[in-house]
mmCIF file of C-alpha atoms in Angstrom:
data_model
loop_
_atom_site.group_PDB
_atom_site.id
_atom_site.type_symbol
_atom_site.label_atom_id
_atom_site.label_comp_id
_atom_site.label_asym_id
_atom_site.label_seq_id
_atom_site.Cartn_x
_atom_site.Cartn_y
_atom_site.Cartn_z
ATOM 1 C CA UNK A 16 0.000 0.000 0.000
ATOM 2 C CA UNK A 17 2.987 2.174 0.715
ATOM 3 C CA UNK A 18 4.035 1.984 -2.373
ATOM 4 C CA UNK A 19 0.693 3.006 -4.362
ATOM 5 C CA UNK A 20 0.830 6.001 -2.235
ATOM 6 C CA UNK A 21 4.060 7.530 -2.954
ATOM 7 C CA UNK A 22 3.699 6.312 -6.618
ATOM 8 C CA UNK A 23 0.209 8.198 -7.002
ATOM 9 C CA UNK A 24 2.112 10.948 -5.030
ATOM 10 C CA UNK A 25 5.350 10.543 -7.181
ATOM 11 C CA UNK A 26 2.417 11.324 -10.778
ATOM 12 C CA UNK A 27 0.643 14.406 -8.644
ATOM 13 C CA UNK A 28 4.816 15.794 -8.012
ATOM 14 C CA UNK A 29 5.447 15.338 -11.746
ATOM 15 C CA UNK A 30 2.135 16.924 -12.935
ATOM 16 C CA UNK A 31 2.509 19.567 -10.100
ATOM 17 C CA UNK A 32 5.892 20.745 -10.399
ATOM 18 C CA UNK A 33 5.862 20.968 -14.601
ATOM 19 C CA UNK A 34 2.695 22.712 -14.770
ATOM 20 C CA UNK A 35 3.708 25.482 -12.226
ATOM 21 C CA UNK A 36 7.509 25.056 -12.830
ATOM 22 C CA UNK A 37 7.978 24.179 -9.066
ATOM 23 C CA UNK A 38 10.078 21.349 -7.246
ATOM 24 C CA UNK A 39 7.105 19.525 -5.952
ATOM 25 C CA UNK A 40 8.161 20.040 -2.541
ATOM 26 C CA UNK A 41 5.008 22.280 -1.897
ATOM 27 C CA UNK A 42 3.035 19.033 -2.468
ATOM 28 C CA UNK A 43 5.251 16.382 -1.100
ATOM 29 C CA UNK A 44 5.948 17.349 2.161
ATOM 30 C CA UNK A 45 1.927 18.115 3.049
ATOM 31 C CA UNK A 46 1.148 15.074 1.731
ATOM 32 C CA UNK A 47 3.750 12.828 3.283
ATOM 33 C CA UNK A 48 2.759 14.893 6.897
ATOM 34 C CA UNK A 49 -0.551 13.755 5.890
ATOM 35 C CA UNK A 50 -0.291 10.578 4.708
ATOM 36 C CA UNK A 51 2.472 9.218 7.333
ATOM 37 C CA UNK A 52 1.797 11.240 10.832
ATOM 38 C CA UNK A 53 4.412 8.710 12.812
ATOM 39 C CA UNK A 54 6.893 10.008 10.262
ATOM 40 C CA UNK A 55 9.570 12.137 11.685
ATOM 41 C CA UNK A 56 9.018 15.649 10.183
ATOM 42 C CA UNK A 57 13.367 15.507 9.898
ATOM 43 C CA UNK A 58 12.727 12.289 7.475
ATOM 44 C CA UNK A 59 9.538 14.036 5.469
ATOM 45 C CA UNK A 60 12.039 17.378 4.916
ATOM 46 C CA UNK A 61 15.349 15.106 4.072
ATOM 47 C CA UNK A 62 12.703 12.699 1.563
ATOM 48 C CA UNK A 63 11.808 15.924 0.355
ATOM 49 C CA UNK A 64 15.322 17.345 -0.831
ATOM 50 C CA UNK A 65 16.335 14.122 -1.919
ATOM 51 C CA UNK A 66 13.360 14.359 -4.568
ATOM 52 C CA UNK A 67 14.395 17.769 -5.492
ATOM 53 C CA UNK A 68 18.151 16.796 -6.167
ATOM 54 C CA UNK A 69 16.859 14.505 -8.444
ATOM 55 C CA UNK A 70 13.999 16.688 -10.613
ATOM 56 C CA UNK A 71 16.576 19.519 -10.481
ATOM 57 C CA UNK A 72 19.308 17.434 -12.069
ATOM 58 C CA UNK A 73 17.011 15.830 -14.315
ATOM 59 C CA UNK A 74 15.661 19.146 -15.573
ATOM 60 C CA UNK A 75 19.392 20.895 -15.520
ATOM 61 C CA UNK A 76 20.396 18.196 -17.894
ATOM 62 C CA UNK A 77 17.796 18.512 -19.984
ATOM 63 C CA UNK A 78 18.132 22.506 -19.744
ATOM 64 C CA UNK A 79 21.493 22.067 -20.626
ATOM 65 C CA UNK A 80 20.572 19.099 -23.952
ATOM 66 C CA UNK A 81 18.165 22.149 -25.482
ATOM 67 C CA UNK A 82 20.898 24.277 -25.474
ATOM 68 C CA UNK A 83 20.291 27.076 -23.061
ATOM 69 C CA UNK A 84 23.594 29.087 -21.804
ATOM 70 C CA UNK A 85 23.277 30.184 -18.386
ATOM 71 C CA UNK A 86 25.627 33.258 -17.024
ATOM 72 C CA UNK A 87 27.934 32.388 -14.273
ATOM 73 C CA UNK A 88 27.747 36.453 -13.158
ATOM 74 C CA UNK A 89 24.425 35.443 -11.866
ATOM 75 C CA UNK A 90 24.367 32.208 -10.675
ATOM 76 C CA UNK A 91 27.872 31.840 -9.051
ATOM 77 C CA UNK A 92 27.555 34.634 -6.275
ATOM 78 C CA UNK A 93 24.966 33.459 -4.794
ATOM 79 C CA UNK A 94 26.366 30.035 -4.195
ATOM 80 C CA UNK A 95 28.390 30.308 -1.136
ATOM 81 C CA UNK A 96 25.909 31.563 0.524
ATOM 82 C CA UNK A 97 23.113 29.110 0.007
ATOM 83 C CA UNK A 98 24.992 26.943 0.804
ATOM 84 C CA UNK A 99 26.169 28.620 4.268
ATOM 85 C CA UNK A 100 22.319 28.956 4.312
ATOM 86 C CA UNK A 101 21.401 25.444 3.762
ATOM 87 C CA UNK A 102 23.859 24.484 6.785
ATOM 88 C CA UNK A 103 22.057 27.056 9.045
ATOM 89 C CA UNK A 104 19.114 25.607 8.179
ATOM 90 C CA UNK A 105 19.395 22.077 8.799
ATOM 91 C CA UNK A 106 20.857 23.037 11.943
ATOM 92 C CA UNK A 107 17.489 25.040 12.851
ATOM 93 C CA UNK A 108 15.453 21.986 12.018
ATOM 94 C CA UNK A 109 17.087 20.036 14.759
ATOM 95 C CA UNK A 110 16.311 22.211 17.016
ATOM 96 C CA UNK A 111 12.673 22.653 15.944
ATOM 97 C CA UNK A 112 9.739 20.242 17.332
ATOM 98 C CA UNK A 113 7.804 18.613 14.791
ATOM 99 C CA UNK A 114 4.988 20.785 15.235
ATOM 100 C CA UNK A 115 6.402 23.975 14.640
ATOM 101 C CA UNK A 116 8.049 22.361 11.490
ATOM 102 C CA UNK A 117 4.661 21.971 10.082
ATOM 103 C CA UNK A 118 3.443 25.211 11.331
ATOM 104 C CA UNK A 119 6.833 26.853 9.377
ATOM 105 C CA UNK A 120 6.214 25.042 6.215
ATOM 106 C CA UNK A 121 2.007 25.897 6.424
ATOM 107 C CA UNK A 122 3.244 29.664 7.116
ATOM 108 C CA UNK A 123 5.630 29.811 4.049
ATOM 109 C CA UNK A 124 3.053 28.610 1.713
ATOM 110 C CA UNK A 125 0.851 31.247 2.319
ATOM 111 C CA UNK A 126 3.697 33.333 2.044
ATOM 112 C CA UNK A 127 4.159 32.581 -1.309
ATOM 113 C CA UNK A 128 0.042 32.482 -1.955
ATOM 114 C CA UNK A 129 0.088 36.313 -1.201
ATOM 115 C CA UNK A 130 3.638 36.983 -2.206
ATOM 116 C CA UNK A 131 2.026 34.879 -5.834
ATOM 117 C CA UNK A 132 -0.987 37.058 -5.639
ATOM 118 C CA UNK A 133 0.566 40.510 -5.294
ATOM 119 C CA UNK A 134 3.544 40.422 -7.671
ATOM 120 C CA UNK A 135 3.372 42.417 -10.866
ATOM 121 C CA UNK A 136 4.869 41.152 -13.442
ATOM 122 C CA UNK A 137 7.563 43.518 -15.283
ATOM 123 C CA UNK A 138 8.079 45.289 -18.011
ATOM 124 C CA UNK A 139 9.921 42.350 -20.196
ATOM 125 C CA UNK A 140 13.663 43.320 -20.618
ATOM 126 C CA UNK A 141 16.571 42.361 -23.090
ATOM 127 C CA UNK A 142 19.119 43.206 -20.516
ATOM 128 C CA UNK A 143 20.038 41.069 -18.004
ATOM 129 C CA UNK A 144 20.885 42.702 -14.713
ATOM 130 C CA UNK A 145 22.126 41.870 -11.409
ATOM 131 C CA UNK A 146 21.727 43.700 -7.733
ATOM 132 C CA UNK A 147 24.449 44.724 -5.804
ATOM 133 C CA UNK A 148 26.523 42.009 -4.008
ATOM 134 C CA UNK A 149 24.806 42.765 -0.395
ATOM 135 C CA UNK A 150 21.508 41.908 -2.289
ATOM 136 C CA UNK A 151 22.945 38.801 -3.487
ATOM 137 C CA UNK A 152 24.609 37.860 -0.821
ATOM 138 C CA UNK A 153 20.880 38.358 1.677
ATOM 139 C CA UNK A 154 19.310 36.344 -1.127
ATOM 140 C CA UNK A 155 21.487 33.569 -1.578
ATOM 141 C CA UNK A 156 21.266 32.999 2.540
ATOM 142 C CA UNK A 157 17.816 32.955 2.484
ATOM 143 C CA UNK A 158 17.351 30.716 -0.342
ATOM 144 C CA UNK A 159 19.326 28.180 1.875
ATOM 145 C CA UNK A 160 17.765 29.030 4.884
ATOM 146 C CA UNK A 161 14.266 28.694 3.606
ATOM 147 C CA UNK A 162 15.579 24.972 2.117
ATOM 148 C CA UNK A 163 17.039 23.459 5.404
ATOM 149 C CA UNK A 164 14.262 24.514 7.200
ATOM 150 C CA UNK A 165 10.496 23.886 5.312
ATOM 151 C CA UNK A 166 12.242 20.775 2.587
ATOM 152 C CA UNK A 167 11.298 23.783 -0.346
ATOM 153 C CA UNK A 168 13.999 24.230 -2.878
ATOM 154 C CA UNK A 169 14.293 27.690 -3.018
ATOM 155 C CA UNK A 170 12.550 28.149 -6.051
ATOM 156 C CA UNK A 171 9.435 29.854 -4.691
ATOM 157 C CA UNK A 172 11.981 32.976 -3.512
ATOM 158 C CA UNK A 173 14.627 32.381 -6.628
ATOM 159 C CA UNK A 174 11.339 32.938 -9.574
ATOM 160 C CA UNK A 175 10.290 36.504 -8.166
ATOM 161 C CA UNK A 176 14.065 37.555 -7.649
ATOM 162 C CA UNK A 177 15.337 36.860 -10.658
ATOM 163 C CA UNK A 178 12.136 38.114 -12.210
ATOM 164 C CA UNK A 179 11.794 41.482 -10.412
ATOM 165 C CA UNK A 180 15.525 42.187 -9.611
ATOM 166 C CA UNK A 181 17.784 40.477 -12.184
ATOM 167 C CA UNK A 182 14.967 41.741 -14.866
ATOM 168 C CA UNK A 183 15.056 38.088 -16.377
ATOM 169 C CA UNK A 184 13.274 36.901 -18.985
ATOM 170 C CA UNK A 185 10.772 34.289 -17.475
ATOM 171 C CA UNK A 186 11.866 31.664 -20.113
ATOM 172 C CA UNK A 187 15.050 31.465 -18.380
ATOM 173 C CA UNK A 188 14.177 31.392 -15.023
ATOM 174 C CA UNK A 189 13.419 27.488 -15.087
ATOM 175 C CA UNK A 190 17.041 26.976 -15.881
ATOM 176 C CA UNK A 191 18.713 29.115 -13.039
ATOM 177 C CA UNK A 192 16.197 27.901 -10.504
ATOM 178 C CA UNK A 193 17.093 24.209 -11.237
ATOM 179 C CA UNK A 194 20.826 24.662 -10.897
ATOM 180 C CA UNK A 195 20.359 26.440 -8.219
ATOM 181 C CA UNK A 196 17.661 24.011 -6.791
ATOM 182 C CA UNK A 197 20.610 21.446 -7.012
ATOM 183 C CA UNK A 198 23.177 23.454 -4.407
ATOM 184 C CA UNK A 199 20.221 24.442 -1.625
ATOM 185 C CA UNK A 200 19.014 20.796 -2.142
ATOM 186 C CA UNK A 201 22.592 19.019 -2.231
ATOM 187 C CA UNK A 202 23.615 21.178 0.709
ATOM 188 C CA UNK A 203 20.918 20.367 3.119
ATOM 189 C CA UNK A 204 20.387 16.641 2.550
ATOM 190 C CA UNK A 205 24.133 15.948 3.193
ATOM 191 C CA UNK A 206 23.229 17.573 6.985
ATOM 192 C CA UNK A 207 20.249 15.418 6.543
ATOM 193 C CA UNK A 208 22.015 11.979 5.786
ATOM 194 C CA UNK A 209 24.590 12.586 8.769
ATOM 195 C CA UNK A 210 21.745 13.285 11.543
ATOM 196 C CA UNK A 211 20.994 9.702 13.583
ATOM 197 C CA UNK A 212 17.286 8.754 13.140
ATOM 198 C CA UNK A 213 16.103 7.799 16.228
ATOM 199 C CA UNK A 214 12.669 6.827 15.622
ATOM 200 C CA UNK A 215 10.970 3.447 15.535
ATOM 201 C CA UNK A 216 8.504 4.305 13.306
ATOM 202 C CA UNK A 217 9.647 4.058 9.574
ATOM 203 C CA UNK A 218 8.453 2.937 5.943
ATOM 204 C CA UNK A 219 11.427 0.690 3.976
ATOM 205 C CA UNK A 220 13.679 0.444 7.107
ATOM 206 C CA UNK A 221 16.125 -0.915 4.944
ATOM 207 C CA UNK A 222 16.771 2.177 2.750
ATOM 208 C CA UNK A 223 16.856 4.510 5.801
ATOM 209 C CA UNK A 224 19.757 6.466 5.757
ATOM 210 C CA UNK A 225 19.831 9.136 8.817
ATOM 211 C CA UNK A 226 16.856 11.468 8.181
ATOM 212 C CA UNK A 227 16.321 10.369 4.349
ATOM 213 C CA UNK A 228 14.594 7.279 3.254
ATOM 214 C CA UNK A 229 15.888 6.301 -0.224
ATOM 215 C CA UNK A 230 13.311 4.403 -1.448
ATOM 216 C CA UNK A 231 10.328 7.216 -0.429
ATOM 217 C CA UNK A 232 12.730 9.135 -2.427
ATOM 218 C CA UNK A 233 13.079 7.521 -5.173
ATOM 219 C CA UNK A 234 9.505 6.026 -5.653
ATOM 220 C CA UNK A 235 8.372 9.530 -5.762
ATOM 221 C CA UNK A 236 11.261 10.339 -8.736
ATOM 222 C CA UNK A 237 10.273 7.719 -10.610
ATOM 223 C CA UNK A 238 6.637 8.573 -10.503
ATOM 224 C CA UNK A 239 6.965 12.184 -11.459
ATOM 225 C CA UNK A 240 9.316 11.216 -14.425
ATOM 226 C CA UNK A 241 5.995 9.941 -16.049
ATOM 227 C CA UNK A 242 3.402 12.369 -15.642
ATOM 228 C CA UNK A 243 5.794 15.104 -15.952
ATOM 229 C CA UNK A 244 4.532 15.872 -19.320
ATOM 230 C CA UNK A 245 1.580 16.038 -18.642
ATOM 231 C CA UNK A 246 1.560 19.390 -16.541
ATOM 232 C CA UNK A 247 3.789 20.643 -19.468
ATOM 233 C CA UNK A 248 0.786 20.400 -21.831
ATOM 234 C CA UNK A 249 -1.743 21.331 -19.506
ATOM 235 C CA UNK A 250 0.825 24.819 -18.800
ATOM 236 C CA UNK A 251 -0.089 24.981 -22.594
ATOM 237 C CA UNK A 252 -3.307 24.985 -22.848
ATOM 238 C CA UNK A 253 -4.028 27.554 -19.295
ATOM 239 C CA UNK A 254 -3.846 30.974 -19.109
ATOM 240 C CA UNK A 255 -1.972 32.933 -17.183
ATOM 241 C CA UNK A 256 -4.357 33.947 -14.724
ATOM 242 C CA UNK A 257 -5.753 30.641 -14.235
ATOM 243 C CA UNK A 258 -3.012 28.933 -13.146
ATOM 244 C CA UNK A 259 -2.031 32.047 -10.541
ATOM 245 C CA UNK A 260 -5.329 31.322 -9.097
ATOM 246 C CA UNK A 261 -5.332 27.630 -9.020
ATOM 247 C CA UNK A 262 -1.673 27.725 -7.773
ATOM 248 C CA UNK A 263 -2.895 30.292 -4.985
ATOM 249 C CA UNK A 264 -5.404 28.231 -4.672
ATOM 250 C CA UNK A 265 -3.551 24.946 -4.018
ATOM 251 C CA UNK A 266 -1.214 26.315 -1.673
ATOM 252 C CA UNK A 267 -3.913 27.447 0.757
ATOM 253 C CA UNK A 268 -5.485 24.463 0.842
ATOM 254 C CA UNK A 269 -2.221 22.425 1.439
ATOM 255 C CA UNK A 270 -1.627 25.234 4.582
ATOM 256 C CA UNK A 271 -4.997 25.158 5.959
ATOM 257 C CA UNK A 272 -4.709 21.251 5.862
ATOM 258 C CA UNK A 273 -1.204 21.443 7.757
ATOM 259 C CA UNK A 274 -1.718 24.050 10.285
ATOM 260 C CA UNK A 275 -5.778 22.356 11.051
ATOM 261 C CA UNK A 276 -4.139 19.034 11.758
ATOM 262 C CA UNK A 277 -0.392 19.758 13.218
#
């Protein structure tokens, strides 16, 4: 049965994280709080990153197959300091109870919601820019910060940035979130896979590695691999405004389900 569920979750990630070019992380780590409440919230986040390393490497290579040159001025900055981030973060985590884990990761999402339902979109730009190095540096820490802590990639704070402050063209913003995606993620899951789990409660003992569970992690890869073109035609055939409100939408109803039952 354990296996139907993360497989059906694995096709909702894939469908999910195309259609609103997201990790999936918004949806997996509700639904594994959800679905599993003896599961450590430490073992949901670390599941969590582990899928993201994955899609974000998956869609990097591809990114990279279809030709699309990314610009190290923007991207490399704000490495260190996701990744000092990232560290912070998973160091918060261990500190945090369960409970307030879920009530961090509920707040977040309506963060975004509003943060989703306020932002303008700008003017569209053929010049690439890039905020001063302060900027970057605040951003980058946050990114990693925001990873360690809630399981989320980073890519819910990376798509308005480098919208609104880099003055990106949205085509390309897919491409730096992913690599990107792959640091935060890759950062906090190595914390992740040296913290003891302690629990007795656990799905695939076997493949339990500290606070990640390799074949959760996995199953749920797999699974998103094949509906993952899906969402891309249904991002086709949408309007804009639709999927803002059924993204807004989503994300409420994943919060209100965490916060009513944490």
């Amino acid at each position: 049965m354990e296996f139907i569920n993360l497989v059906l979750l694995g096709f909702a990630t894939g469908i999910i994280s195309s259609y609103f070019g997201i990790g999936g992380a918004a949806v997996i780590v509700p639904v594994l709080y959800h679905t599993y409440p003896q599961l450590n919230a430490l073992t949901v986040i670390g599941c969590s990153l582990g899928v993201i390393l994955l899609n974000a490497s998956f869609n990097t290579f591809l990114f990279y197959k279809s030709g699309i040159q990314l610009n190290k001025k923007i991207f490399m900055p704000l490495i260190p300091t996701i990744v000092l981030g990232a560290f912070s973060g998973t160091y918060l985590a261990t500190l945090i109870s369960d409970i307030w884990l879920k009530r961090i990761f509920a707040l977040v999402l309506l963060l975004v919601a509003l943060k989703t339902l306020l932002l303008k979109l700008p003017r569209d730009s053929k010049v690439e820019s890039s905020p001063n190095t302060t900027i970057g540096v605040i951003i980058g820490y946050f990114v990693g910060l925001i990873t360690g802590v809630t399981g989320l990639g980073g890519g819910t704070v990376l798509a308005p940035t480098f919208l609104v402050l880099y003055k990106m063209r949205p085509r390309f913003i897919p491409a730096y979130n992913n690599l990107l995606m792959i640091v935060a993620s890759c950062a906090a899951l190595m914390s992740f896979l040296l913290t003891p789990y302690k629990e007795t409660f656990s799905i695939f003992p076997a493949f339990q590695i500290g606070q990640t569970n390799w074949a959760i992690i996995i199953i749920i890869f797999i699974g998103s691999i094949f509906t993952s073109k899906l969402g891309v035609w249904l991002n086709e055939r949408t309007t804009d405004s639709r999927k803002k409100f059924i993204f807004v939408a989503l994300l409420t109803v994943l919060a209100a389900n965490l916060i009513f039952n944490s």
